[in-house]
Amino acid sequence: MSSYLVIVESPAKAKTIKKYLGKNFKVLASMGHLRDLPKSQMGVDIQHNFEPKYITIRGKGELLSQLKKEAKSSDKVYLATDPDREGEAISWHLAKVLEIDENQKCRIVFNEITKSAVQNAIKAPREIDENLVNAQQARRILDRIVGYKLSPLLWRKVRKGLSAGRVQSVATRLICDREEEIESFVSQEYWTIGATLVSEQSAETFEARFHGSKEGKIELGNQQDVDRVISQLKNAQYTVTQVKKGERKRAPAPPFITSTLQQEASRKLGFTAKRTMMAAQQLYEGVDIKGQGTIGLITYMRTDSTRISNEAQDAARQFIEKKFGKEYVPQSPKQYKSKKGAQDAHEAIRPTDVFLEPAQLKDSLKPDQYKLYKLIWERFLASQMKSAVFDTLNVDIEAKDYIFKASGSNIRFPGFMVLYVEGKDEESEDQEDTIPELIEGQKVKLKKLDPKQHFTQPPPRYTEATLIRVLEEKGIGRPSTYAPIITTIIERGYVEREKKQLKPTELGKIITDIMKEYFKDIVDVEFTANMEQQLDEIEEGHKNWVDILKQFYNPFENTLKHAEDEIGHVEIRDEVTDEKCEKCGRNMVIKHGRYGKFLACPGFPECRNAKPILEEAGVNCPLCRGKIYVKKTRKGRKYYGCENNPQCEFMTWDEPLKEACPRCGGILIKNSSKKSRKIHCFNKDCGYERSLK
């Protein structure tokens, strides 16, 4: 009997695939890459066509020996790593170390880990795609050159331990540029006038907004402008002069691609891009479902295509008709156009089986897996449902020579909105009012005028969701790189999270200024986007990877020499605090480390005292009256603990409030989880609680 070896990246994927293949198939995991460039040196021979020097990754020797042994005793080896550049490169490295003939058809790919997809892939192996490998290799070498040439320069000129990356530097620049816009923003005053009106026929109130005069819109720049208008509106009659009824359709959002999944998971679930991709990887590779074994629940999660297979569309239409009714199924399946330059090799991110409803799987999934699966499942189904239909109403109301406008809408047919509505970023949120039935010529009664002063606001800082959207729009990075980009710039201390927003640190600003002055191309958005395009052209077989590296390297080397001569030593002063070092009495300073800011003694290396920066919650511990601090677990989850831990056992995940309990005077705790949104007394004997509005 013939024996076959299938190699994948992870044990979870191996376990899922194994159940779909016969007894004569052995499935093993390579645990990601087995070979890479060495960490201790550049590992690229620039003089000899950028030839990379690959070595076995430390700790992988034993695994490699096992794979070699199994490959030798097998009649055929199938390389089933992920269906993208990185996966192709892992297969190429495996083929090299296992001495598989490069012309042999050993590579199998599947977009989803289902029985039919895996078995069909085994029937149709192909040769390793050299173009995909070259594109990955070009990116890896490009990033290695930039990192290993620029970082030592920053060590010498700024501070030891700093590093610079090709795409990460552009992302940091975008965040720094936005901060500059915010700091230089000059706020402008403006006013609005709202009118609360009552329809005498129905006695319903509705809101209208001041628009201007019959000649056109009037801007209200200050209180004098407002007072002038309001004084002229005394004793005015309000008459409906125009009623426009209409219909508006709202189409569902397309199924997820990598960037939109990361954005929506950030908006709706509060997930970082890294957390989203971790849960998505688990759902793709396979989860143990009670009574069914290990199942791959979603299609491949690194994609920029919105294409959906005919089979998946047919299944979705059947499910929609069964669950919601025939009226929710569009006449023909909805098609979505992928953005220009999208790689169409994969489908959009969707459930592998739409009939596996999230509620059925809840007991088998971890919380993050369940939340993300539910999001993907709902988005995909909604994308195949009919559009929502609204009745719209736009009304003009005349008062003396002035015009007020009111607009509203009512849902006539909810369509996809019965299941899912796409989230919005804060700055683009808008609301529509409801308006009673009105007719032209009808008089309405003024209840009150509400003048409000406003000031124009600076552009908001980027969140992970909005930064990913901008990176995608500008063609910086690819689906597989968005999460690592953000993780890297935060770990390097160039950017920090302030609530959900991304803010540059002083270090990030200094490094960006140096890069903008001496390495314009590296932090230039267009240059970086063009480089991404050239990597795509290598993948498509239109360009030679060595030629692309040569075009980049020669000008880069000249820039490097110029920067070395021109940049003097840049001093970054640490922020001094009032906190005294317990060991030597010096004022401690704020340092940036891998896990964020911390306090350190400036007397290093003589004094090595360091400790975390703790944020006070502003209330005293109900057990020992010590201070309560905001703390974080190793995984970054926030909790509240007493300064006297571990002697004092006070600890809570929920936020303690400064407000005292009205019943017993103890401290109140705010529980804002979805299951229980309430404010309650910490003292269980008291029992006071109220709902959280």
XYZ file of C-alpha atoms in Angstrom:
693
model
C 0.000 0.000 0.000
C 1.288 3.469 -0.944
C 1.991 5.956 1.821
C 1.638 9.721 1.534
C 2.911 12.605 3.652
C 1.030 15.926 3.821
C 2.837 18.877 5.439
C 0.945 21.921 6.737
C 1.981 24.803 9.032
C 0.112 24.097 12.265
C -1.045 21.154 14.388
C -4.648 22.489 14.344
C -4.681 22.475 10.544
C -3.072 19.009 10.503
C -5.780 17.654 12.824
C -8.585 19.065 10.620
C -7.110 17.781 7.344
C -6.310 14.323 8.736
C -10.006 13.470 9.174
C -10.666 14.084 5.458
C -7.883 11.764 4.183
C -7.462 7.990 4.250
C -5.362 5.798 6.557
C -2.414 5.844 4.148
C -2.012 9.626 4.626
C 0.157 11.036 7.390
C -0.309 14.762 8.168
C 2.468 16.687 9.972
C 3.012 20.347 10.845
C 6.135 22.387 10.028
C 5.201 24.918 12.773
C 5.545 27.812 10.336
C 8.866 28.549 8.622
C 11.725 26.069 9.053
C 14.360 28.307 7.432
C 14.923 32.048 7.492
C 17.638 34.681 7.206
C 19.973 34.664 10.265
C 19.252 37.197 13.024
C 22.914 37.840 13.816
C 23.841 39.230 10.382
C 22.359 40.701 7.198
C 22.246 37.274 5.517
C 22.003 38.792 2.020
C 24.921 38.837 -0.446
C 24.222 42.202 -2.083
C 27.203 41.931 -4.506
C 25.973 38.591 -5.863
C 22.433 39.406 -6.988
C 21.079 39.703 -3.441
C 21.509 35.998 -2.826
C 19.914 35.125 0.528
C 21.684 32.952 3.066
C 19.018 30.785 4.692
C 19.643 28.836 7.891
C 17.494 26.421 9.909
C 15.618 28.383 12.561
C 16.936 27.723 16.069
C 14.969 24.959 17.789
C 13.622 23.498 14.525
C 16.439 20.977 13.938
C 14.678 18.016 15.559
C 11.425 18.720 13.698
C 13.331 18.997 10.401
C 14.987 15.611 11.015
C 11.579 14.044 11.660
C 10.119 15.536 8.460
C 13.123 14.305 6.426
C 12.718 10.812 7.847
C 8.956 10.722 7.104
C 9.467 12.155 3.602
C 12.040 9.458 2.756
C 9.695 6.654 3.814
C 6.703 8.115 1.897
C 5.871 7.458 -1.748
C 4.761 11.058 -2.270
C 4.943 14.306 -0.308
C 2.216 16.966 -0.576
C 2.979 20.501 0.597
C -0.297 22.025 1.847
C 0.788 25.332 3.390
C -1.428 28.440 3.206
C -2.540 29.660 -0.241
C -0.546 32.927 -0.355
C 3.029 34.222 -0.871
C 4.132 33.292 2.632
C 2.622 29.808 2.341
C 4.228 29.294 -1.069
C 7.610 30.307 0.372
C 7.246 27.832 3.265
C 6.497 25.081 0.712
C 9.527 26.131 -1.378
C 11.807 25.941 1.682
C 10.331 22.537 2.578
C 10.924 21.279 -0.969
C 14.574 22.417 -0.723
C 15.324 20.786 2.639
C 13.381 17.591 1.810
C 15.132 17.433 -1.592
C 11.889 17.307 -3.582
C 12.431 17.804 -7.327
C 11.348 21.382 -8.196
C 9.486 20.097 -11.281
C 7.451 17.635 -9.220
C 3.762 18.408 -8.692
C 3.820 18.450 -4.910
C 1.963 21.654 -4.023
C -1.712 21.561 -3.057
C -3.855 24.580 -2.101
C -7.380 25.056 -0.808
C -9.283 28.180 0.139
C -11.255 26.396 2.870
C -10.532 23.328 4.973
C -13.561 21.203 4.095
C -13.723 17.579 2.955
C -14.461 18.402 -0.692
C -11.846 21.192 -0.873
C -9.078 19.009 0.621
C -9.899 15.919 -1.459
C -10.135 17.958 -4.684
C -6.765 19.572 -3.915
C -5.113 16.147 -3.452
C -6.400 15.169 -6.913
C -4.875 18.269 -8.549
C -1.361 18.978 -7.216
C 0.776 21.549 -9.030
C 4.398 22.653 -9.151
C 5.609 25.282 -6.685
C 4.890 28.750 -8.090
C 8.330 30.385 -8.417
C 6.777 33.813 -9.044
C 4.935 33.733 -5.704
C 8.134 32.624 -3.963
C 10.168 35.376 -5.634
C 7.630 38.030 -4.577
C 7.858 36.854 -0.957
C 11.647 36.622 -1.156
C 11.913 40.133 -2.619
C 9.772 41.572 0.223
C 11.769 39.687 2.867
C 15.143 40.846 1.469
C 13.909 44.404 0.938
C 12.738 44.616 4.551
C 15.968 42.992 5.781
C 18.135 45.536 3.902
C 16.167 48.515 5.232
C 16.061 47.149 8.792
C 19.704 46.045 8.994
C 21.142 49.150 7.311
C 18.964 51.802 8.946
C 18.782 50.446 12.500
C 22.538 50.677 13.258
C 22.463 54.272 11.990
C 19.690 55.094 14.474
C 21.652 53.363 17.254
C 24.664 55.564 16.565
C 22.778 58.828 16.058
C 19.803 58.577 18.419
C 19.634 55.700 20.887
C 20.840 52.105 21.106
C 18.182 49.484 20.443
C 16.114 51.532 17.992
C 14.988 50.042 14.698
C 13.365 51.170 11.469
C 11.208 49.182 9.093
C 10.177 49.848 5.522
C 6.371 49.781 5.752
C 6.176 50.446 9.507
C 7.982 53.771 9.017
C 5.266 54.930 6.585
C 2.514 53.937 9.018
C 4.271 55.847 11.821
C 4.599 58.850 9.520
C 0.838 58.831 8.785
C 0.133 58.891 12.540
C 2.714 61.671 13.118
C 1.361 63.740 10.199
C -2.149 63.449 11.624
C -0.860 64.614 15.036
C 0.736 67.652 13.358
C -2.601 68.462 11.697
C -4.327 68.259 15.091
C -1.693 70.447 16.817
C -1.751 73.130 14.096
C -5.543 73.128 13.724
C -7.196 76.520 14.319
C -10.761 76.105 15.508
C -13.489 78.246 13.909
C -16.696 79.263 15.661
C -20.058 78.552 14.048
C -23.666 78.393 15.216
C -26.755 76.388 14.368
C -30.400 77.045 15.144
C -32.687 74.109 15.732
C -36.447 74.501 15.795
C -38.772 72.141 17.640
C -42.062 72.285 15.741
C -45.484 70.751 16.336
C -47.855 69.505 13.668
C -51.263 70.827 14.751
C -53.065 67.988 12.925
C -51.221 65.121 14.664
C -49.788 66.941 17.706
C -46.438 65.259 16.913
C -43.236 67.226 17.449
C -40.306 67.138 15.032
C -36.977 68.882 14.582
C -35.998 71.270 11.777
C -32.704 73.067 11.203
C -32.119 76.660 10.117
C -30.916 76.723 6.515
C -30.915 80.349 5.365
C -33.091 82.682 3.349
C -35.010 82.218 0.111
C -31.884 83.421 -1.722
C -29.701 80.642 -0.316
C -27.790 79.207 2.655
C -26.716 81.580 5.447
C -23.658 80.792 7.572
C -23.970 81.778 11.237
C -20.468 82.715 12.382
C -21.148 84.247 15.803
C -23.814 85.059 18.367
C -24.614 88.422 16.749
C -25.604 86.608 13.532
C -27.823 84.271 15.563
C -29.419 87.068 17.634
C -30.218 88.987 14.436
C -32.020 85.974 12.922
C -33.892 85.101 16.135
C -35.040 88.716 16.653
C -36.564 88.674 13.159
C -38.324 85.370 13.861
C -40.393 86.792 16.765
C -44.086 86.157 16.184
C -43.278 84.487 12.827
C -45.666 81.989 11.299
C -44.125 78.673 10.288
C -45.538 77.284 7.060
C -44.670 74.091 5.191
C -43.739 75.279 1.682
C -42.352 72.107 0.126
C -42.743 68.393 0.811
C -40.641 65.955 -1.184
C -41.391 62.279 -0.777
C -38.984 59.739 -2.133
C -37.553 56.278 -1.878
C -34.011 55.353 -0.938
C -32.423 51.947 -1.124
C -29.549 50.865 1.090
C -27.465 48.009 -0.248
C -25.732 45.564 2.094
C -21.975 45.769 2.610
C -19.912 43.225 0.627
C -18.599 40.114 2.383
C -15.431 40.629 4.405
C -11.919 40.930 3.053
C -8.999 41.052 5.519
C -8.977 44.828 5.972
C -12.760 45.207 6.385
C -12.856 42.299 8.860
C -10.154 43.982 10.957
C -11.968 47.334 10.798
C -15.374 45.928 11.732
C -13.976 43.734 14.525
C -12.317 46.876 15.915
C -15.546 48.920 15.731
C -18.013 46.289 16.925
C -15.953 43.982 19.136
C -13.107 46.252 20.264
C -10.553 43.749 18.890
C -7.065 44.790 17.834
C -6.027 43.671 14.335
C -3.690 41.099 15.911
C -6.480 39.643 18.066
C -8.811 39.471 15.058
C -6.290 37.590 12.925
C -5.478 35.168 15.743
C -9.141 34.183 16.149
C -9.654 34.065 12.354
C -6.632 31.757 11.942
C -8.120 29.362 14.500
C -11.527 29.379 12.771
C -9.858 28.704 9.398
C -7.542 25.925 10.588
C -10.255 24.082 12.478
C -12.071 23.999 15.800
C -13.272 20.923 17.673
C -17.088 21.012 17.452
C -19.066 18.820 19.850
C -20.380 15.754 18.059
C -18.720 16.656 14.738
C -14.975 16.628 15.370
C -12.559 19.254 14.045
C -14.054 21.558 11.403
C -12.612 24.517 9.468
C -15.356 27.124 9.956
C -14.294 29.975 7.634
C -12.485 30.391 4.322
C -8.901 31.703 4.152
C -8.668 34.954 6.099
C -5.936 36.758 4.125
C -7.659 38.028 1.008
C -8.535 41.260 -0.771
C -11.174 39.746 -3.078
C -14.945 40.022 -2.522
C -15.645 37.125 -4.916
C -17.945 34.355 -3.675
C -18.264 30.863 -5.183
C -21.538 29.889 -6.870
C -21.985 27.020 -4.394
C -21.671 29.361 -1.405
C -24.141 31.825 -2.943
C -26.677 29.075 -3.634
C -26.386 27.799 -0.039
C -26.837 31.351 1.314
C -29.967 31.907 -0.810
C -31.475 28.636 0.420
C -30.748 29.546 4.043
C -32.149 33.099 3.690
C -35.407 31.806 2.175
C -35.778 29.192 4.923
C -34.898 31.557 7.803
C -36.322 34.928 6.693
C -38.685 34.195 3.800
C -38.639 34.437 0.015
C -39.090 38.234 0.024
C -35.554 38.621 1.452
C -33.888 36.729 -1.413
C -32.768 38.952 -4.330
C -33.918 37.983 -7.824
C -30.337 37.213 -8.855
C -27.288 36.588 -6.598
C -25.484 39.772 -5.526
C -22.048 40.291 -7.076
C -19.442 42.613 -5.593
C -16.610 44.277 -7.425
C -13.174 43.900 -5.846
C -10.968 46.977 -5.649
C -8.469 47.649 -8.412
C -5.364 45.479 -8.097
C -6.996 42.890 -5.817
C -5.569 39.377 -5.972
C -8.547 37.270 -7.033
C -7.053 33.869 -6.168
C -9.141 33.577 -2.990
C -12.751 34.152 -2.178
C -13.963 36.688 0.350
C -13.998 35.606 4.007
C -17.169 33.585 4.591
C -18.421 30.601 6.621
C -17.543 27.253 5.030
C -21.067 26.051 5.850
C -23.722 28.750 6.222
C -26.088 26.228 7.854
C -23.756 26.101 10.890
C -25.396 28.962 12.798
C -23.336 30.750 15.483
C -25.787 29.780 18.253
C -25.241 26.082 17.456
C -21.478 26.457 17.879
C -21.360 28.738 20.914
C -20.617 25.967 23.424
C -17.716 24.678 21.281
C -16.021 28.019 20.608
C -13.890 30.280 22.767
C -15.432 33.765 23.306
C -13.235 35.486 20.665
C -13.850 32.685 18.155
C -17.611 32.853 18.689
C -17.810 36.654 18.379
C -15.737 36.693 15.193
C -17.540 33.744 13.608
C -20.904 35.412 14.331
C -19.639 38.641 12.717
C -18.388 36.815 9.579
C -21.524 34.657 9.330
C -23.904 37.625 9.653
C -21.935 39.821 7.242
C -21.812 37.093 4.584
C -25.525 36.258 4.806
C -26.484 39.953 4.827
C -24.353 40.498 1.695
C -26.600 38.012 -0.163
C -29.919 39.546 1.006
C -32.148 42.183 -0.578
C -31.451 45.869 -0.061
C -33.348 47.794 2.627
C -35.951 50.274 1.337
C -36.696 53.607 3.070
C -39.467 56.130 2.532
C -37.789 59.536 2.684
C -39.324 62.890 3.467
C -37.657 66.280 2.933
C -39.562 69.322 4.117
C -38.976 73.080 3.726
C -40.598 75.340 6.330
C -40.785 79.086 5.798
C -40.790 81.625 8.645
C -40.823 85.246 7.435
C -37.935 85.330 4.913
C -36.073 82.375 6.427
C -36.083 78.685 5.542
C -35.848 75.744 7.947
C -35.311 72.232 6.627
C -36.324 68.881 8.089
C -35.542 65.455 6.728
C -36.351 61.976 7.875
C -36.924 58.439 6.771
C -38.911 55.384 7.736
C -38.051 51.788 6.923
C -40.538 50.340 4.448
C -38.678 47.033 4.000
C -35.731 46.151 6.289
C -34.020 43.720 3.891
C -30.540 42.730 5.102
C -30.899 45.043 8.126
C -32.987 42.402 9.954
C -29.694 40.555 10.405
C -26.749 42.949 10.234
C -25.834 46.623 9.824
C -22.264 47.705 9.103
C -20.574 49.719 11.849
C -19.322 53.264 11.332
C -16.295 55.164 12.534
C -17.195 57.879 15.030
C -16.528 60.805 12.732
C -18.923 59.554 10.044
C -21.893 58.738 12.229
C -25.182 60.398 11.316
C -28.763 60.095 12.479
C -32.042 60.721 10.730
C -35.171 62.000 12.454
C -38.699 60.815 11.956
C -41.203 63.389 10.661
C -44.994 63.267 10.891
C -47.131 63.415 7.735
C -47.078 67.015 6.466
C -48.655 68.730 3.454
C -47.652 71.885 1.570
C -49.314 75.027 2.894
C -49.817 73.493 6.343
C -49.109 75.698 9.366
C -46.900 74.266 12.109
C -46.428 75.693 15.583
C -43.076 76.670 17.044
C -42.391 75.049 20.403
C -38.853 76.416 20.859
C -35.767 77.704 19.048
C -32.505 76.186 20.158
C -29.374 78.150 19.129
C -26.132 76.247 19.688
C -22.519 77.368 19.564
C -20.053 74.966 17.904
C -16.384 74.970 17.057
C -14.859 73.148 14.122
C -12.929 70.109 15.292
C -9.492 68.909 14.192
C -9.323 65.610 12.307
C -9.495 62.716 14.784
C -6.492 60.567 15.595
C -6.383 57.259 13.775
C -7.839 54.198 15.407
C -6.668 50.747 14.258
C -9.794 50.584 12.065
C -9.253 53.953 10.357
C -5.488 53.418 9.971
C -6.056 50.048 8.260
C -8.594 51.716 5.955
C -6.070 54.420 4.991
C -3.228 51.888 4.502
C -5.488 49.900 2.175
C -6.718 52.984 0.272
C -3.151 54.198 -0.273
C -1.872 50.741 -1.300
C 0.535 50.367 1.634
C 1.026 46.794 2.801
C -1.140 43.813 1.922
C -3.804 41.767 3.780
C -1.180 39.744 5.645
C 0.767 42.820 6.835
C -1.820 45.209 8.392
C -1.852 43.535 11.829
C 1.978 43.098 12.103
C 2.532 46.753 11.048
C 0.416 48.093 13.930
C 1.820 45.597 16.456
C 5.406 46.509 15.492
C 5.099 50.304 15.743
C 3.474 49.990 19.194
C 6.073 47.485 20.452
C 8.899 49.767 19.262
C 7.490 52.612 21.340
C 6.906 54.884 18.309
C 3.138 54.865 18.762
C 0.944 54.286 21.809
C -2.732 53.521 22.276
C -4.754 56.145 24.106
C -8.091 54.410 24.594
C -8.811 53.329 21.007
C -6.727 56.043 19.355
C -3.157 55.770 18.055
C -0.885 58.601 19.193
C 2.790 59.102 18.301
C 5.287 59.171 21.158
C 8.077 61.757 21.330
C 10.432 59.046 20.101
C 8.128 58.280 17.159
C 8.072 61.962 16.179
C 11.889 62.287 16.345
C 12.477 59.140 14.265
C 9.850 60.249 11.707
C 11.459 63.712 11.403
C 14.851 62.076 10.736
C 13.311 59.740 8.166
C 11.438 62.591 6.422
C 14.613 64.648 6.135
C 17.131 61.974 5.157
C 15.107 58.992 3.870
C 12.264 60.624 1.977
C 11.536 57.552 -0.164
C 11.283 55.165 2.787
C 8.500 57.213 4.392
C 6.942 58.385 1.122
C 3.428 56.979 0.697
C 3.536 56.893 -3.115
C 7.002 55.297 -3.217
C 5.900 52.557 -0.792
C 2.643 51.935 -2.702
C 4.619 51.700 -5.947
C 6.950 49.148 -4.334
C 3.905 47.049 -3.344
C 2.750 47.200 -6.951
C 6.147 46.014 -8.168
C 6.024 43.076 -5.740
C 2.633 42.203 -7.228
C 4.182 42.356 -10.703
C 6.905 39.921 -9.581
C 4.129 37.591 -8.368
C 2.425 37.846 -11.756
C 5.691 37.029 -13.540
C 5.990 40.454 -15.215
C 9.125 41.640 -13.384
C 12.410 40.134 -12.195
C 12.883 40.278 -8.426
C 16.651 40.934 -8.593
C 16.120 43.898 -10.956
C 13.602 45.441 -8.535
C 16.039 45.108 -5.623
C 18.856 46.679 -7.667
C 16.646 49.647 -8.591
C 15.903 50.176 -4.906
C 19.322 49.497 -3.399
C 21.641 51.796 -5.372
C 19.848 55.092 -4.490
C 19.223 53.794 -0.938
C 22.962 53.156 -0.393
C 23.805 56.731 -1.492
C 21.133 58.147 0.848
C 22.544 56.072 3.692
C 26.072 57.503 3.171
C 24.685 61.060 3.032
C 22.687 60.548 6.268
C 25.728 59.096 8.060
C 27.713 62.255 7.247
C 24.938 64.779 7.911
C 23.075 63.601 11.021
C 24.621 64.725 14.291
C 23.831 63.067 17.618
C 20.134 63.473 18.457
C 19.445 63.627 22.182
C 16.104 62.355 23.464
C 15.528 63.624 26.954
C 13.562 61.384 29.285
C 10.518 62.889 30.962
C 11.350 63.484 34.647
C 8.641 62.655 37.245
C 8.110 63.576 40.925
C 8.400 59.903 41.893
C 11.533 59.270 43.986
C 13.660 56.164 43.490
C 13.359 54.085 46.671
C 16.948 52.851 46.287
C 18.938 56.038 45.615
C 16.555 59.005 45.959
C 16.827 60.328 42.377
C 13.699 61.520 40.545
C 12.583 58.642 38.328
C 12.099 59.116 34.562
C 9.597 57.710 32.076
C 11.054 55.147 29.673
C 9.497 53.334 26.722
C 9.760 49.558 26.656
C 8.288 46.696 24.691
C 5.136 46.693 26.835
C 4.704 50.463 26.971
C 5.869 53.141 29.412
C 7.551 52.389 32.735
C 9.433 54.258 35.459
C 13.203 53.844 35.660
C 15.984 55.319 37.741
C 18.183 57.756 35.736
C 21.188 56.402 37.664
C 21.410 53.295 35.445
C 23.644 51.212 35.376
C 24.653 51.944 39.015
C 20.991 51.849 40.075
C 18.764 49.467 38.121
C 15.470 50.230 39.868
C 12.425 50.155 37.553
C 8.678 49.765 38.087
C 5.407 50.071 36.170
C 3.522 53.365 35.839
C 0.262 52.939 37.704
C -2.835 54.989 36.974
C -4.943 55.834 40.030
C -8.657 54.991 39.813
C -9.480 57.919 42.119
C -11.174 55.846 44.857
C -10.008 54.086 47.997
C -10.097 50.333 48.545
C -13.289 49.232 50.353
C -11.303 46.577 52.247
C -8.225 48.444 53.538
C -8.691 52.096 52.380
C -5.520 51.925 50.251
C -5.387 53.442 46.748
C -6.997 51.521 43.895
C -4.880 51.394 40.716
C -5.748 50.569 37.118
C -3.631 47.518 36.246
C -3.184 45.175 33.294
C -2.766 41.434 32.943
C 0.069 40.013 30.827
C -2.363 39.810 27.923
C -3.243 43.502 28.309
C -6.701 43.116 29.887
C -7.538 45.956 32.280
C -8.472 45.314 35.929
C -8.551 47.268 39.193
C -6.455 46.284 42.212
C -5.413 47.637 45.595
C -1.954 49.165 46.133
C -1.525 46.761 49.053
C -1.829 43.608 46.931
C -1.074 40.790 47.669
C -1.800 41.478 51.382
C -5.149 43.032 50.393
C -7.241 40.817 48.122
C -9.356 43.551 46.478
C -9.537 43.034 42.706
C -12.296 43.652 40.140
C -12.617 43.608 36.348
C -15.340 46.289 36.562
C -14.694 50.008 37.004
C -15.010 51.443 40.552
C -16.809 54.823 40.517
C -16.024 57.959 42.533
C -19.742 58.215 43.375
C -20.654 56.783 46.801
C -23.442 54.253 47.240
C -26.620 56.202 48.157
C -27.735 53.357 50.457
C -24.635 52.472 52.512
C -21.928 54.953 51.468
C -19.679 52.215 50.045
C -18.093 52.231 46.582
C -20.120 51.637 43.433
C -18.939 49.353 40.623
C -19.866 49.866 36.963
C -20.487 46.605 35.100
C -20.751 47.443 31.383
C -20.621 43.934 29.901
C -23.268 43.124 27.286
C -24.889 40.562 29.597
C -25.220 42.844 32.623
C -25.124 46.615 32.130
C -25.588 47.969 35.641
C -24.098 49.985 38.504
C -24.074 48.112 41.821
C -22.630 48.410 45.331
C -19.432 46.476 46.048
C -20.880 45.540 49.432
C -23.000 42.459 48.650
C -24.969 42.831 51.898
C -26.175 46.262 50.751
C -27.730 45.002 47.476
C -28.051 48.462 45.845
C -28.063 48.451 42.025
C -29.442 50.389 39.080
C -29.401 49.867 35.325
C -26.653 51.510 33.281
C -28.201 53.865 30.762
